[in-house]
Every structure is written in structure tokens, then in C-alpha cells.
Amino acid sequence: MMLQRTIRLRALALGAVAVSGALVLTACGSDTNTSKDAQKAAKNIKCEGKGKLLSSGSTAQKNAVDAWVKNYQTACKETQINYKDIGSGGGVQEWLQGTTAFAGSDSALKPDEVAKSKKVCKGGQGVNLPMLGGPVAISYNLNGVDDLVLDAPTIAKIFDSKIKKWNDPAIKKLNPDAKLPSTDIQAFHRSDESGTTQNLGKYLGTAAEGDWKYPDEKSWQAKGGQSASGSAGVAQQVKQTDGAIGYFELSYATANNLDSVKVDTGAGKPVEPTSENASKAIADAKVVGKDKDLALELNYKTKAEGAYPIVLVTYEIACDKGNKPKTLDATKSFLTYTAGEEGQGELAKLGYAPLPDEIAQKVRGVIPELS
């Protein structure tokens, strides 16, 4: 709990701002863009291209993108970046419509989306470039309880409305020393299409396959529960509702000072969601994409000590060939920074997991070859 509290407090100041709406930073000098931290972080950024760079998608990566854009635009004042956090599904759709330079998604493109991308990517197709990882926190608001352990079957039953009270025997068994009230469980899920939802579904469908029978789609599949838009919306509902539980990327939990579940994976002791613990799980992932596509397959059943199993990897999606000439140079420049040591170095302090070195090197090798 001490580590979790420390991470939470450290992220409060950043998160209070970072969970706001779409980011539009201009090249004109502002107090934020000319801060000493941004200037230091921007020192080694190589600027190429100029003008407006439009992107949209994952809300899970929003806090990281905010920091990246601030640093990048401090160095590259002739580039204006606008990232809209509208959810992975919305971001992929806008990119497939040709309105953005790249998309952010917590799930790799599906085969039908790859096929559609060939209309946007003249002579090529969409590829998935892993850019950051992180734990999907299962956070809750329960008066008198600040240390809670759940396992995959119990989480599945809670979000499927099969467990409705906080003092249910299944929760008591995992938390014998906790004073669990008879409060009704208020389970919140995303109302928009979300890669975070899809990753939670993949985890539950794998680690609790006997209790979670739903397909792992970006849209919420289970019955019951309440919904809110975006990770920020779900986090806000959990924060203001006693008895609530929800899921979102860790930075939203830290920003809202919410307690998060430790997951019983069958390892020696339950695992809490931290950047370090997420990295241990992501390091076990396999690259299953071909050529320039670097889509990953995560091991949701990991029992490795200290490996937090509910993780996501956010991809930046672009064309391997056929990117728009007007935005290609700026896109490659920005992604080169985010995938580089300086960009990845921003992540841990925001509650994200940097890419394992082996995967990061592959991403850094592909970006210069985009055309």
C-alpha cells in the first residue's frame, strides 16, 4: 500500500490537469511550453516537418501524450499537434477515414480494419507500433476498505452482475481480515468503444474463462452495470459513488486518489498495479505481427512473481507506405521522440510502463522506414 500511495500522490498534480479534454497546444510561447522541465526534455528532439498534426484515439494514453506533446512542441515550434482522446474505436475510425495522421489504440488493428486501411494507405496498409504499456487498474470506492484483493473469477462475476454485494462470500474468502460492508456494488464500464474494455475482456476471457463468456470487443458486452464516457468519466463516477468499482489506466486512479485492487494470480502474493509490475507482464509478450507490423500477444495467465496481469499496450497506428506527404515527416519525427529513450523516460513517473528494450528497439527500427 505504501508504494501505491506514493505513486498516487506523485501523480496527483500531473493527473489533475492531464485527464482533461482534447489537447491543443500551439507553437506560440506559453508558460507551460517554456517550462524548464519541458526545455530539458526537448533538448535532444530532432524536428522534421511542420504545420498541424492531427491524431485521435485511446484515452488510456492521453496523459502520456500530453507530456510528449508539451516536450515536442517546446523543441519543434513550427509543429502544432492536436490529439483528441475519443477512445480507441473512434480514433481508428477517424484514421480509416483519412482525417488524421495516425491513431492511438489500445488494441491492434483487426483483419477487416487492415483491409480497410489499404484505401487510406496508397500502396501499403496500416501497421501497429507499440508505444507504451500500463496496468489497467481495477479501482474502487468503499468506505472503510483501502486494501482489497480479488482474483479473475471474482472480478468477472462483479462486472457481470453475478456478485452484487461487497460482503459476498467470494470477496470475503479473498479478504478474511477486511471489514466488508453489505453495500451494493456499483460497477461502472465504458460507454464508448475502448481498447481498455477490450483488454479487460481479453484478460477475463483468458484468466476466468469459466465465468466470462463474452467476446473481447471494444464495446462493453456484459449485462447490467452503469456506464460513463472515457477513462476519465469512469474514474470520476467511481470517485463520487460509494460502493463503486471500475476499470481504467493507472494514471486515472492515481489522479483521482482511488484505491486499486491487488490481483491474486496464483503467485506467491497478490500483485498491485504499478508500472514496474506491468512491465514484468509486458516483457512476456510476443510479437505476432509481420514485417513492419509489431502487434503483440500478451500473456494474461502469467503467474510470474510480481507480474500484474491486467495490462494493455497502446499502439500508434500509421501506414507502412502511403502516409500523407504533408504530415509524414512530422509524424515520423514525433514518433521517433516518443519511442526513443527521452520519450519512454517520461512514462514511469506518469504511471505507465515503458516498452521493454527488445520491443522498443524494433519500434525504433520501423519508424524511419515509414513512407
mmCIF file of N, CA, C and O in Angstrom, residues 40-138:
data_model
loop_
_atom_site.group_PDB
_atom_site.id
_atom_site.type_symbol
_atom_site.label_atom_id
_atom_site.label_comp_id
_atom_site.label_asym_id
_atom_site.label_seq_id
_atom_site.Cartn_x
_atom_site.Cartn_y
_atom_site.Cartn_z
ATOM 1 N N LYS A 40 14.291 20.962 -20.895
ATOM 2 C CA LYS A 40 15.290 19.914 -20.654
ATOM 3 C C LYS A 40 14.946 18.657 -21.418
ATOM 4 O O LYS A 40 15.801 18.029 -22.051
ATOM 5 N N ALA A 41 13.647 18.277 -21.382
ATOM 6 C CA ALA A 41 13.205 17.063 -22.069
ATOM 7 C C ALA A 41 13.301 17.210 -23.585
ATOM 8 O O ALA A 41 13.470 16.226 -24.302
ATOM 9 N N ALA A 42 13.186 18.444 -24.079
ATOM 10 C CA ALA A 42 13.164 18.675 -25.517
ATOM 11 C C ALA A 42 14.554 18.822 -26.129
ATOM 12 O O ALA A 42 14.688 18.940 -27.345
ATOM 13 N N LYS A 43 15.579 18.766 -25.306
ATOM 14 C CA LYS A 43 16.932 19.092 -25.749
ATOM 15 C C LYS A 43 17.398 18.245 -26.929
ATOM 16 O O LYS A 43 18.040 18.756 -27.853
ATOM 17 N N ASN A 44 17.083 16.961 -26.926
ATOM 18 C CA ASN A 44 17.600 16.050 -27.945
ATOM 19 C C ASN A 44 16.584 15.678 -29.021
ATOM 20 O O ASN A 44 16.806 14.739 -29.784
ATOM 21 N N ILE A 45 15.454 16.375 -29.059
ATOM 22 C CA ILE A 45 14.438 16.075 -30.062
ATOM 23 C C ILE A 45 14.858 16.637 -31.418
ATOM 24 O O ILE A 45 15.245 17.803 -31.531
ATOM 25 N N LYS A 46 14.773 15.822 -32.447
ATOM 26 C CA LYS A 46 15.094 16.262 -33.799
ATOM 27 C C LYS A 46 13.804 16.608 -34.524
ATOM 28 O O LYS A 46 12.942 15.769 -34.721
ATOM 29 N N CYS A 47 13.661 17.858 -34.905
ATOM 30 C CA CYS A 47 12.429 18.336 -35.532
ATOM 31 C C CYS A 47 12.492 18.175 -37.047
ATOM 32 O O CYS A 47 13.465 18.573 -37.686
ATOM 33 N N GLU A 48 11.434 17.590 -37.592
ATOM 34 C CA GLU A 48 11.278 17.491 -39.047
ATOM 35 C C GLU A 48 9.813 17.720 -39.379
ATOM 36 O O GLU A 48 8.927 17.296 -38.648
ATOM 37 N N GLY A 49 9.576 18.362 -40.506
ATOM 38 C CA GLY A 49 8.209 18.680 -40.870
ATOM 39 C C GLY A 49 7.683 19.839 -40.048
ATOM 40 O O GLY A 49 8.299 20.282 -39.079
ATOM 41 N N LYS A 50 6.536 20.363 -40.452
ATOM 42 C CA LYS A 50 5.907 21.455 -39.730
ATOM 43 C C LYS A 50 4.433 21.509 -40.085
ATOM 44 O O LYS A 50 3.957 20.766 -40.948
ATOM 45 N N GLY A 51 3.698 22.395 -39.397
ATOM 46 C CA GLY A 51 2.272 22.504 -39.623
ATOM 47 C C GLY A 51 1.482 21.728 -38.591
ATOM 48 O O GLY A 51 1.969 21.399 -37.512
ATOM 49 N N LYS A 52 0.224 21.423 -38.928
ATOM 50 C CA LYS A 52 -0.674 20.750 -37.990
ATOM 51 C C LYS A 52 -0.586 19.238 -38.137
ATOM 52 O O LYS A 52 -0.570 18.718 -39.240
ATOM 53 N N LEU A 53 -0.532 18.573 -37.008
ATOM 54 C CA LEU A 53 -0.512 17.115 -36.965
ATOM 55 C C LEU A 53 -1.713 16.674 -36.140
ATOM 56 O O LEU A 53 -1.760 16.885 -34.925
ATOM 57 N N LEU A 54 -2.703 16.082 -36.792
ATOM 58 C CA LEU A 54 -3.939 15.669 -36.131
ATOM 59 C C LEU A 54 -3.894 14.181 -35.820
ATOM 60 O O LEU A 54 -3.477 13.365 -36.646
ATOM 61 N N SER A 55 -4.339 13.831 -34.624
ATOM 62 C CA SER A 55 -4.401 12.438 -34.219
ATOM 63 C C SER A 55 -5.520 12.291 -33.199
ATOM 64 O O SER A 55 -5.944 13.270 -32.575
ATOM 65 N N SER A 56 -5.997 11.063 -33.020
ATOM 66 C CA SER A 56 -7.051 10.821 -32.038
ATOM 67 C C SER A 56 -7.050 9.357 -31.636
ATOM 68 O O SER A 56 -6.409 8.522 -32.278
ATOM 69 N N GLY A 57 -7.767 9.076 -30.551
ATOM 70 C CA GLY A 57 -7.896 7.683 -30.142
ATOM 71 C C GLY A 57 -7.871 7.473 -28.651
ATOM 72 O O GLY A 57 -8.554 8.176 -27.890
ATOM 73 N N SER A 58 -7.085 6.509 -28.217
ATOM 74 C CA SER A 58 -7.049 5.995 -26.849
ATOM 75 C C SER A 58 -7.058 7.085 -25.775
ATOM 76 O O SER A 58 -6.249 8.007 -25.800
ATOM 77 N N THR A 59 -7.965 6.942 -24.821
ATOM 78 C CA THR A 59 -7.922 7.807 -23.644
ATOM 79 C C THR A 59 -6.872 7.314 -22.661
ATOM 80 O O THR A 59 -6.378 8.088 -21.845
ATOM 81 N N ALA A 60 -6.523 6.029 -22.724
ATOM 82 C CA ALA A 60 -5.553 5.470 -21.787
ATOM 83 C C ALA A 60 -4.183 6.124 -21.944
ATOM 84 O O ALA A 60 -3.460 6.301 -20.970
ATOM 85 N N GLN A 61 -3.820 6.506 -23.173
ATOM 86 C CA GLN A 61 -2.505 7.109 -23.383
ATOM 87 C C GLN A 61 -2.529 8.627 -23.301
ATOM 88 O O GLN A 61 -1.499 9.280 -23.448
ATOM 89 N N LYS A 62 -3.674 9.212 -23.027
ATOM 90 C CA LYS A 62 -3.836 10.656 -23.060
ATOM 91 C C LYS A 62 -2.831 11.384 -22.170
ATOM 92 O O LYS A 62 -2.232 12.397 -22.554
ATOM 93 N N ASN A 63 -2.634 10.891 -20.944
ATOM 94 C CA ASN A 63 -1.728 11.586 -20.028
ATOM 95 C C ASN A 63 -0.290 11.557 -20.533
ATOM 96 O O ASN A 63 0.459 12.520 -20.367
ATOM 97 N N ALA A 64 0.101 10.464 -21.169
ATOM 98 C CA ALA A 64 1.447 10.378 -21.747
ATOM 99 C C ALA A 64 1.561 11.302 -22.945
ATOM 100 O O ALA A 64 2.569 12.006 -23.119
ATOM 101 N N VAL A 65 0.529 11.310 -23.790
ATOM 102 C CA VAL A 65 0.562 12.164 -24.985
ATOM 103 C C VAL A 65 0.643 13.635 -24.588
ATOM 104 O O VAL A 65 1.353 14.422 -25.228
ATOM 105 N N ASP A 66 -0.063 14.012 -23.529
ATOM 106 C CA ASP A 66 0.028 15.397 -23.053
ATOM 107 C C ASP A 66 1.474 15.789 -22.777
ATOM 108 O O ASP A 66 1.946 16.853 -23.182
ATOM 109 N N ALA A 67 2.180 14.925 -22.053
ATOM 110 C CA ALA A 67 3.573 15.220 -21.710
ATOM 111 C C ALA A 67 4.453 15.206 -22.951
ATOM 112 O O ALA A 67 5.323 16.081 -23.119
ATOM 113 N N TRP A 68 4.254 14.223 -23.816
ATOM 114 C CA TRP A 68 5.052 14.134 -25.043
ATOM 115 C C TRP A 68 4.874 15.368 -25.920
ATOM 116 O O TRP A 68 5.836 15.919 -26.443
ATOM 117 N N VAL A 69 3.618 15.783 -26.103
ATOM 118 C CA VAL A 69 3.337 16.928 -26.968
ATOM 119 C C VAL A 69 3.951 18.199 -26.389
ATOM 120 O O VAL A 69 4.531 19.008 -27.114
ATOM 121 N N LYS A 70 3.840 18.371 -25.097
ATOM 122 C CA LYS A 70 4.424 19.560 -24.455
ATOM 123 C C LYS A 70 5.920 19.625 -24.727
ATOM 124 O O LYS A 70 6.445 20.681 -25.117
ATOM 125 N N ASN A 71 6.605 18.513 -24.532
ATOM 126 C CA ASN A 71 8.054 18.491 -24.743
ATOM 127 C C ASN A 71 8.415 18.672 -26.212
ATOM 128 O O ASN A 71 9.339 19.414 -26.554
ATOM 129 N N TYR A 72 7.664 17.971 -27.077
ATOM 130 C CA TYR A 72 7.970 18.022 -28.506
ATOM 131 C C TYR A 72 7.775 19.432 -29.050
ATOM 132 O O TYR A 72 8.610 19.951 -29.802
ATOM 133 N N GLN A 73 6.695 20.083 -28.668
ATOM 134 C CA GLN A 73 6.417 21.412 -29.206
ATOM 135 C C GLN A 73 7.321 22.482 -28.602
ATOM 136 O O GLN A 73 7.488 23.552 -29.186
ATOM 137 N N THR A 74 7.903 22.195 -27.455
ATOM 138 C CA THR A 74 8.912 23.109 -26.924
ATOM 139 C C THR A 74 10.117 23.151 -27.851
ATOM 140 O O THR A 74 10.720 24.201 -28.081
ATOM 141 N N ALA A 75 10.449 21.988 -28.410
ATOM 142 C CA ALA A 75 11.588 21.908 -29.333
ATOM 143 C C ALA A 75 11.197 22.288 -30.752
ATOM 144 O O ALA A 75 11.950 22.953 -31.460
ATOM 145 N N CYS A 76 10.019 21.857 -31.172
ATOM 146 C CA CYS A 76 9.593 21.998 -32.573
ATOM 147 C C CYS A 76 8.449 22.988 -32.664
ATOM 148 O O CYS A 76 7.266 22.607 -32.727
ATOM 149 N N LYS A 77 8.780 24.242 -32.656
ATOM 150 C CA LYS A 77 7.772 25.285 -32.556
ATOM 151 C C LYS A 77 6.973 25.488 -33.835
ATOM 152 O O LYS A 77 5.987 26.206 -33.835
ATOM 153 N N GLU A 78 7.411 24.875 -34.941
ATOM 154 C CA GLU A 78 6.667 25.028 -36.193
ATOM 155 C C GLU A 78 5.660 23.897 -36.394
ATOM 156 O O GLU A 78 5.014 23.821 -37.433
ATOM 157 N N THR A 79 5.530 23.024 -35.393
ATOM 158 C CA THR A 79 4.568 21.932 -35.471
ATOM 159 C C THR A 79 3.523 22.091 -34.387
ATOM 160 O O THR A 79 3.842 22.319 -33.226
ATOM 161 N N GLN A 80 2.269 21.977 -34.782
ATOM 162 C CA GLN A 80 1.151 22.044 -33.833
ATOM 163 C C GLN A 80 0.471 20.681 -33.809
ATOM 164 O O GLN A 80 -0.011 20.203 -34.831
ATOM 165 N N ILE A 81 0.417 20.052 -32.639
ATOM 166 C CA ILE A 81 -0.159 18.715 -32.516
ATOM 167 C C ILE A 81 -1.479 18.786 -31.760
ATOM 168 O O ILE A 81 -1.569 19.387 -30.686
ATOM 169 N N ASN A 82 -2.478 18.153 -32.310
ATOM 170 C CA ASN A 82 -3.803 18.086 -31.679
ATOM 171 C C ASN A 82 -4.176 16.617 -31.536
ATOM 172 O O ASN A 82 -4.391 15.929 -32.529
ATOM 173 N N TYR A 83 -4.197 16.131 -30.296
ATOM 174 C CA TYR A 83 -4.600 14.743 -30.030
ATOM 175 C C TYR A 83 -5.946 14.755 -29.303
ATOM 176 O O TYR A 83 -6.066 15.320 -28.209
ATOM 177 N N LYS A 84 -6.955 14.128 -29.902
ATOM 178 C CA LYS A 84 -8.276 14.045 -29.282
ATOM 179 C C LYS A 84 -8.434 12.673 -28.633
ATOM 180 O O LYS A 84 -8.334 11.651 -29.295
ATOM 181 N N ASP A 85 -8.726 12.649 -27.339
ATOM 182 C CA ASP A 85 -8.907 11.381 -26.638
ATOM 183 C C ASP A 85 -10.378 10.961 -26.717
ATOM 184 O O ASP A 85 -11.168 11.181 -25.816
ATOM 185 N N ILE A 86 -10.723 10.316 -27.825
ATOM 186 C CA ILE A 86 -12.113 9.932 -28.085
ATOM 187 C C ILE A 86 -12.319 8.428 -27.970
ATOM 188 O O ILE A 86 -13.404 7.929 -28.279
ATOM 189 N N GLY A 87 -11.317 7.705 -27.517
ATOM 190 C CA GLY A 87 -11.414 6.256 -27.419
ATOM 191 C C GLY A 87 -10.763 5.582 -28.613
ATOM 192 O O GLY A 87 -10.688 6.144 -29.712
ATOM 193 N N SER A 88 -10.291 4.369 -28.388
ATOM 194 C CA SER A 88 -9.579 3.643 -29.442
ATOM 195 C C SER A 88 -10.439 3.425 -30.677
ATOM 196 O O SER A 88 -9.971 3.597 -31.811
ATOM 197 N N GLY A 89 -11.690 3.041 -30.466
ATOM 198 C CA GLY A 89 -12.569 2.782 -31.607
ATOM 199 C C GLY A 89 -12.764 4.009 -32.467
ATOM 200 O O GLY A 89 -12.667 3.956 -33.694
ATOM 201 N N GLY A 90 -13.015 5.152 -31.816
ATOM 202 C CA GLY A 90 -13.202 6.397 -32.558
ATOM 203 C C GLY A 90 -11.936 6.828 -33.269
ATOM 204 O O GLY A 90 -11.988 7.326 -34.401
ATOM 205 N N GLY A 91 -10.794 6.640 -32.613
ATOM 206 C CA GLY A 91 -9.531 7.021 -33.229
ATOM 207 C C GLY A 91 -9.215 6.217 -34.470
ATOM 208 O O GLY A 91 -8.774 6.761 -35.492
ATOM 209 N N VAL A 92 -9.455 4.894 -34.404
ATOM 210 C CA VAL A 92 -9.214 4.041 -35.572
ATOM 211 C C VAL A 92 -10.145 4.430 -36.712
ATOM 212 O O VAL A 92 -9.725 4.513 -37.876
ATOM 213 N N GLN A 93 -11.398 4.726 -36.385
ATOM 214 C CA GLN A 93 -12.346 5.094 -37.432
ATOM 215 C C GLN A 93 -11.964 6.405 -38.106
ATOM 216 O O GLN A 93 -12.041 6.532 -39.335
ATOM 217 N N GLU A 94 -11.549 7.386 -37.327
ATOM 218 C CA GLU A 94 -11.133 8.657 -37.932
ATOM 219 C C GLU A 94 -9.913 8.459 -38.817
ATOM 220 O O GLU A 94 -9.819 9.054 -39.898
ATOM 221 N N TRP A 95 -8.983 7.631 -38.381
ATOM 222 C CA TRP A 95 -7.798 7.386 -39.187
ATOM 223 C C TRP A 95 -8.158 6.653 -40.473
ATOM 224 O O TRP A 95 -7.650 6.980 -41.550
ATOM 225 N N LEU A 96 -9.067 5.678 -40.383
ATOM 226 C CA LEU A 96 -9.503 4.952 -41.581
ATOM 227 C C LEU A 96 -10.247 5.856 -42.557
ATOM 228 O O LEU A 96 -10.296 5.577 -43.759
ATOM 229 N N GLN A 97 -10.811 6.941 -42.048
ATOM 230 C CA GLN A 97 -11.494 7.908 -42.906
ATOM 231 C C GLN A 97 -10.525 8.917 -43.504
ATOM 232 O O GLN A 97 -10.913 9.771 -44.302
ATOM 233 N N GLY A 98 -9.263 8.827 -43.098
ATOM 234 C CA GLY A 98 -8.242 9.703 -43.661
ATOM 235 C C GLY A 98 -8.179 11.087 -43.068
ATOM 236 O O GLY A 98 -7.551 11.979 -43.640
ATOM 237 N N THR A 99 -8.770 11.286 -41.884
ATOM 238 C CA THR A 99 -8.813 12.632 -41.306
ATOM 239 C C THR A 99 -7.677 12.895 -40.319
ATOM 240 O O THR A 99 -7.495 14.039 -39.885
ATOM 241 N N THR A 100 -6.915 11.852 -39.945
ATOM 242 C CA THR A 100 -5.817 12.032 -39.002
ATOM 243 C C THR A 100 -4.537 11.404 -39.542
ATOM 244 O O THR A 100 -4.578 10.517 -40.397
ATOM 245 N N ALA A 101 -3.408 11.855 -39.018
ATOM 246 C CA ALA A 101 -2.113 11.339 -39.471
ATOM 247 C C ALA A 101 -1.821 9.961 -38.879
ATOM 248 O O ALA A 101 -1.217 9.109 -39.530
ATOM 249 N N PHE A 102 -2.238 9.756 -37.650
ATOM 250 C CA PHE A 102 -2.084 8.449 -37.015
ATOM 251 C C PHE A 102 -3.124 8.323 -35.912
ATOM 252 O O PHE A 102 -3.732 9.311 -35.484
ATOM 253 N N ALA A 103 -3.353 7.095 -35.465
ATOM 254 C CA ALA A 103 -4.347 6.834 -34.429
ATOM 255 C C ALA A 103 -3.682 6.209 -33.221
ATOM 256 O O ALA A 103 -2.655 5.527 -33.339
ATOM 257 N N GLY A 104 -4.253 6.421 -32.058
ATOM 258 C CA GLY A 104 -3.813 5.739 -30.848
ATOM 259 C C GLY A 104 -4.852 4.705 -30.468
ATOM 260 O O GLY A 104 -6.040 5.020 -30.365
ATOM 261 N N SER A 105 -4.432 3.466 -30.280
ATOM 262 C CA SER A 105 -5.377 2.400 -29.956
ATOM 263 C C SER A 105 -4.777 1.420 -28.960
ATOM 264 O O SER A 105 -3.615 1.035 -29.077
ATOM 265 N N ASP A 106 -5.594 1.008 -27.994
ATOM 266 C CA ASP A 106 -5.160 0.024 -27.015
ATOM 267 C C ASP A 106 -5.311 -1.402 -27.527
ATOM 268 O O ASP A 106 -5.043 -2.349 -26.787
ATOM 269 N N SER A 107 -5.737 -1.546 -28.753
ATOM 270 C CA SER A 107 -5.835 -2.861 -29.382
ATOM 271 C C SER A 107 -5.301 -2.759 -30.800
ATOM 272 O O SER A 107 -5.483 -1.741 -31.485
ATOM 273 N N ALA A 108 -4.646 -3.819 -31.250
ATOM 274 C CA ALA A 108 -4.123 -3.833 -32.614
ATOM 275 C C ALA A 108 -5.267 -3.880 -33.619
ATOM 276 O O ALA A 108 -6.392 -4.306 -33.306
ATOM 277 N N LEU A 109 -4.979 -3.428 -34.840
ATOM 278 C CA LEU A 109 -5.978 -3.476 -35.899
ATOM 279 C C LEU A 109 -6.455 -4.909 -36.138
ATOM 280 O O LEU A 109 -5.654 -5.850 -36.127
ATOM 281 N N LYS A 110 -7.749 -5.044 -36.359
ATOM 282 C CA LYS A 110 -8.297 -6.341 -36.735
ATOM 283 C C LYS A 110 -8.104 -6.558 -38.236
ATOM 284 O O LYS A 110 -7.876 -5.593 -38.985
ATOM 285 N N PRO A 111 -8.201 -7.803 -38.706
ATOM 286 C CA PRO A 111 -8.008 -8.074 -40.138
ATOM 287 C C PRO A 111 -8.879 -7.228 -41.050
ATOM 288 O O PRO A 111 -8.409 -6.751 -42.094
ATOM 289 N N ASP A 112 -10.148 -7.018 -40.674
ATOM 290 C CA ASP A 112 -11.017 -6.215 -41.537
ATOM 291 C C ASP A 112 -10.589 -4.756 -41.547
ATOM 292 O O ASP A 112 -10.737 -4.047 -42.546
ATOM 293 N N GLU A 113 -10.026 -4.273 -40.419
ATOM 294 C CA GLU A 113 -9.539 -2.899 -40.367
ATOM 295 C C GLU A 113 -8.258 -2.749 -41.184
ATOM 296 O O GLU A 113 -8.047 -1.702 -41.811
ATOM 297 N N VAL A 114 -7.419 -3.770 -41.180
ATOM 298 C CA VAL A 114 -6.227 -3.751 -42.028
ATOM 299 C C VAL A 114 -6.641 -3.668 -43.490
ATOM 300 O O VAL A 114 -6.057 -2.908 -44.281
ATOM 301 N N ALA A 115 -7.659 -4.443 -43.862
ATOM 302 C CA ALA A 115 -8.149 -4.417 -45.246
ATOM 303 C C ALA A 115 -8.662 -3.022 -45.618
ATOM 304 O O ALA A 115 -8.367 -2.506 -46.705
ATOM 305 N N LYS A 116 -9.412 -2.403 -44.712
ATOM 306 C CA LYS A 116 -9.937 -1.059 -44.970
ATOM 307 C C LYS A 116 -8.802 -0.035 -45.069
ATOM 308 O O LYS A 116 -8.906 0.948 -45.802
ATOM 309 N N SER A 117 -7.728 -0.257 -44.319
ATOM 310 C CA SER A 117 -6.638 0.710 -44.287
ATOM 311 C C SER A 117 -5.950 0.846 -45.642
ATOM 312 O O SER A 117 -5.302 1.856 -45.911
ATOM 313 N N LYS A 118 -6.087 -0.149 -46.503
ATOM 314 C CA LYS A 118 -5.423 -0.100 -47.806
ATOM 315 C C LYS A 118 -6.007 0.995 -48.696
ATOM 316 O O LYS A 118 -5.361 1.417 -49.654
ATOM 317 N N LYS A 119 -7.217 1.466 -48.352
ATOM 318 C CA LYS A 119 -7.798 2.573 -49.105
ATOM 319 C C LYS A 119 -7.178 3.903 -48.682
ATOM 320 O O LYS A 119 -7.148 4.857 -49.462
ATOM 321 N N VAL A 120 -6.702 3.967 -47.453
ATOM 322 C CA VAL A 120 -6.068 5.181 -46.931
ATOM 323 C C VAL A 120 -4.577 5.173 -47.223
ATOM 324 O O VAL A 120 -3.985 6.203 -47.557
ATOM 325 N N CYS A 121 -3.973 3.995 -47.075
ATOM 326 C CA CYS A 121 -2.534 3.836 -47.275
ATOM 327 C C CYS A 121 -2.275 3.400 -48.717
ATOM 328 O O CYS A 121 -2.270 2.199 -49.011
ATOM 329 N N LYS A 122 -2.096 4.329 -49.602
ATOM 330 C CA LYS A 122 -1.924 4.017 -51.012
ATOM 331 C C LYS A 122 -0.643 3.188 -51.224
ATOM 332 O O LYS A 122 0.459 3.646 -50.955
ATOM 333 N N GLY A 123 -0.845 1.953 -51.648
ATOM 334 C CA GLY A 123 0.288 1.067 -51.868
ATOM 335 C C GLY A 123 0.787 0.384 -50.620
ATOM 336 O O GLY A 123 1.802 -0.318 -50.646
ATOM 337 N N GLY A 124 0.090 0.566 -49.519
ATOM 338 C CA GLY A 124 0.510 -0.047 -48.265
ATOM 339 C C GLY A 124 -0.681 -0.401 -47.405
ATOM 340 O O GLY A 124 -1.805 -0.570 -47.888
ATOM 341 N N GLN A 125 -0.470 -0.495 -46.091
ATOM 342 C CA GLN A 125 -1.545 -0.818 -45.162
ATOM 343 C C GLN A 125 -1.172 -0.337 -43.766
ATOM 344 O O GLN A 125 -0.031 0.064 -43.515
ATOM 345 N N GLY A 126 -2.134 -0.369 -42.870
ATOM 346 C CA GLY A 126 -1.896 0.070 -41.509
ATOM 347 C C GLY A 126 -1.017 -0.900 -40.734
ATOM 348 O O GLY A 126 -1.115 -2.118 -40.906
ATOM 349 N N VAL A 127 -0.149 -0.351 -39.896
ATOM 350 C CA VAL A 127 0.698 -1.174 -39.029
ATOM 351 C C VAL A 127 0.566 -0.679 -37.591
ATOM 352 O O VAL A 127 0.286 0.489 -37.332
ATOM 353 N N ASN A 128 0.769 -1.603 -36.655
ATOM 354 C CA ASN A 128 0.656 -1.319 -35.226
ATOM 355 C C ASN A 128 2.051 -1.128 -34.632
ATOM 356 O O ASN A 128 2.888 -2.025 -34.723
ATOM 357 N N LEU A 129 2.283 0.033 -34.037
ATOM 358 C CA LEU A 129 3.567 0.341 -33.423
ATOM 359 C C LEU A 129 3.370 0.482 -31.914
ATOM 360 O O LEU A 129 2.825 1.489 -31.446
ATOM 361 N N PRO A 130 3.764 -0.512 -31.112
ATOM 362 C CA PRO A 130 3.639 -0.386 -29.655
ATOM 363 C C PRO A 130 4.377 0.859 -29.178
ATOM 364 O O PRO A 130 5.484 1.134 -29.630
ATOM 365 N N MET A 131 3.754 1.608 -28.274
ATOM 366 C CA MET A 131 4.407 2.834 -27.828
ATOM 367 C C MET A 131 4.494 2.949 -26.312
ATOM 368 O O MET A 131 5.408 3.564 -25.782
ATOM 369 N N LEU A 132 3.568 2.367 -25.603
ATOM 370 C CA LEU A 132 3.651 2.373 -24.144
ATOM 371 C C LEU A 132 2.779 1.255 -23.594
ATOM 372 O O LEU A 132 1.906 0.733 -24.274
ATOM 373 N N GLY A 133 3.064 0.880 -22.391
ATOM 374 C CA GLY A 133 2.253 -0.125 -21.717
ATOM 375 C C GLY A 133 1.764 0.422 -20.398
ATOM 376 O O GLY A 133 2.147 1.516 -19.964
ATOM 377 N N GLY A 134 0.928 -0.346 -19.767
ATOM 378 C CA GLY A 134 0.470 0.088 -18.453
ATOM 379 C C GLY A 134 -0.549 -0.856 -17.871
ATOM 380 O O GLY A 134 -1.203 -1.611 -18.603
ATOM 381 N N PRO A 135 -0.682 -0.821 -16.570
ATOM 382 C CA PRO A 135 -1.693 -1.652 -15.929
ATOM 383 C C PRO A 135 -3.082 -1.049 -16.063
ATOM 384 O O PRO A 135 -3.242 0.171 -16.010
ATOM 385 N N VAL A 136 -4.066 -1.904 -16.277
ATOM 386 C CA VAL A 136 -5.462 -1.486 -16.189
ATOM 387 C C VAL A 136 -5.859 -1.675 -14.732
ATOM 388 O O VAL A 136 -5.983 -2.802 -14.250
ATOM 389 N N ALA A 137 -6.020 -0.584 -14.023
ATOM 390 C CA ALA A 137 -6.360 -0.666 -12.608
ATOM 391 C C ALA A 137 -7.834 -0.995 -12.438
ATOM 392 O O ALA A 137 -8.692 -0.463 -13.150
ATOM 393 N N ILE A 138 -8.124 -1.895 -11.509
ATOM 394 C CA ILE A 138 -9.498 -2.133 -11.072
ATOM 395 C C ILE A 138 -9.642 -1.349 -9.779
ATOM 396 O O ILE A 138 -9.194 -1.778 -8.714
#
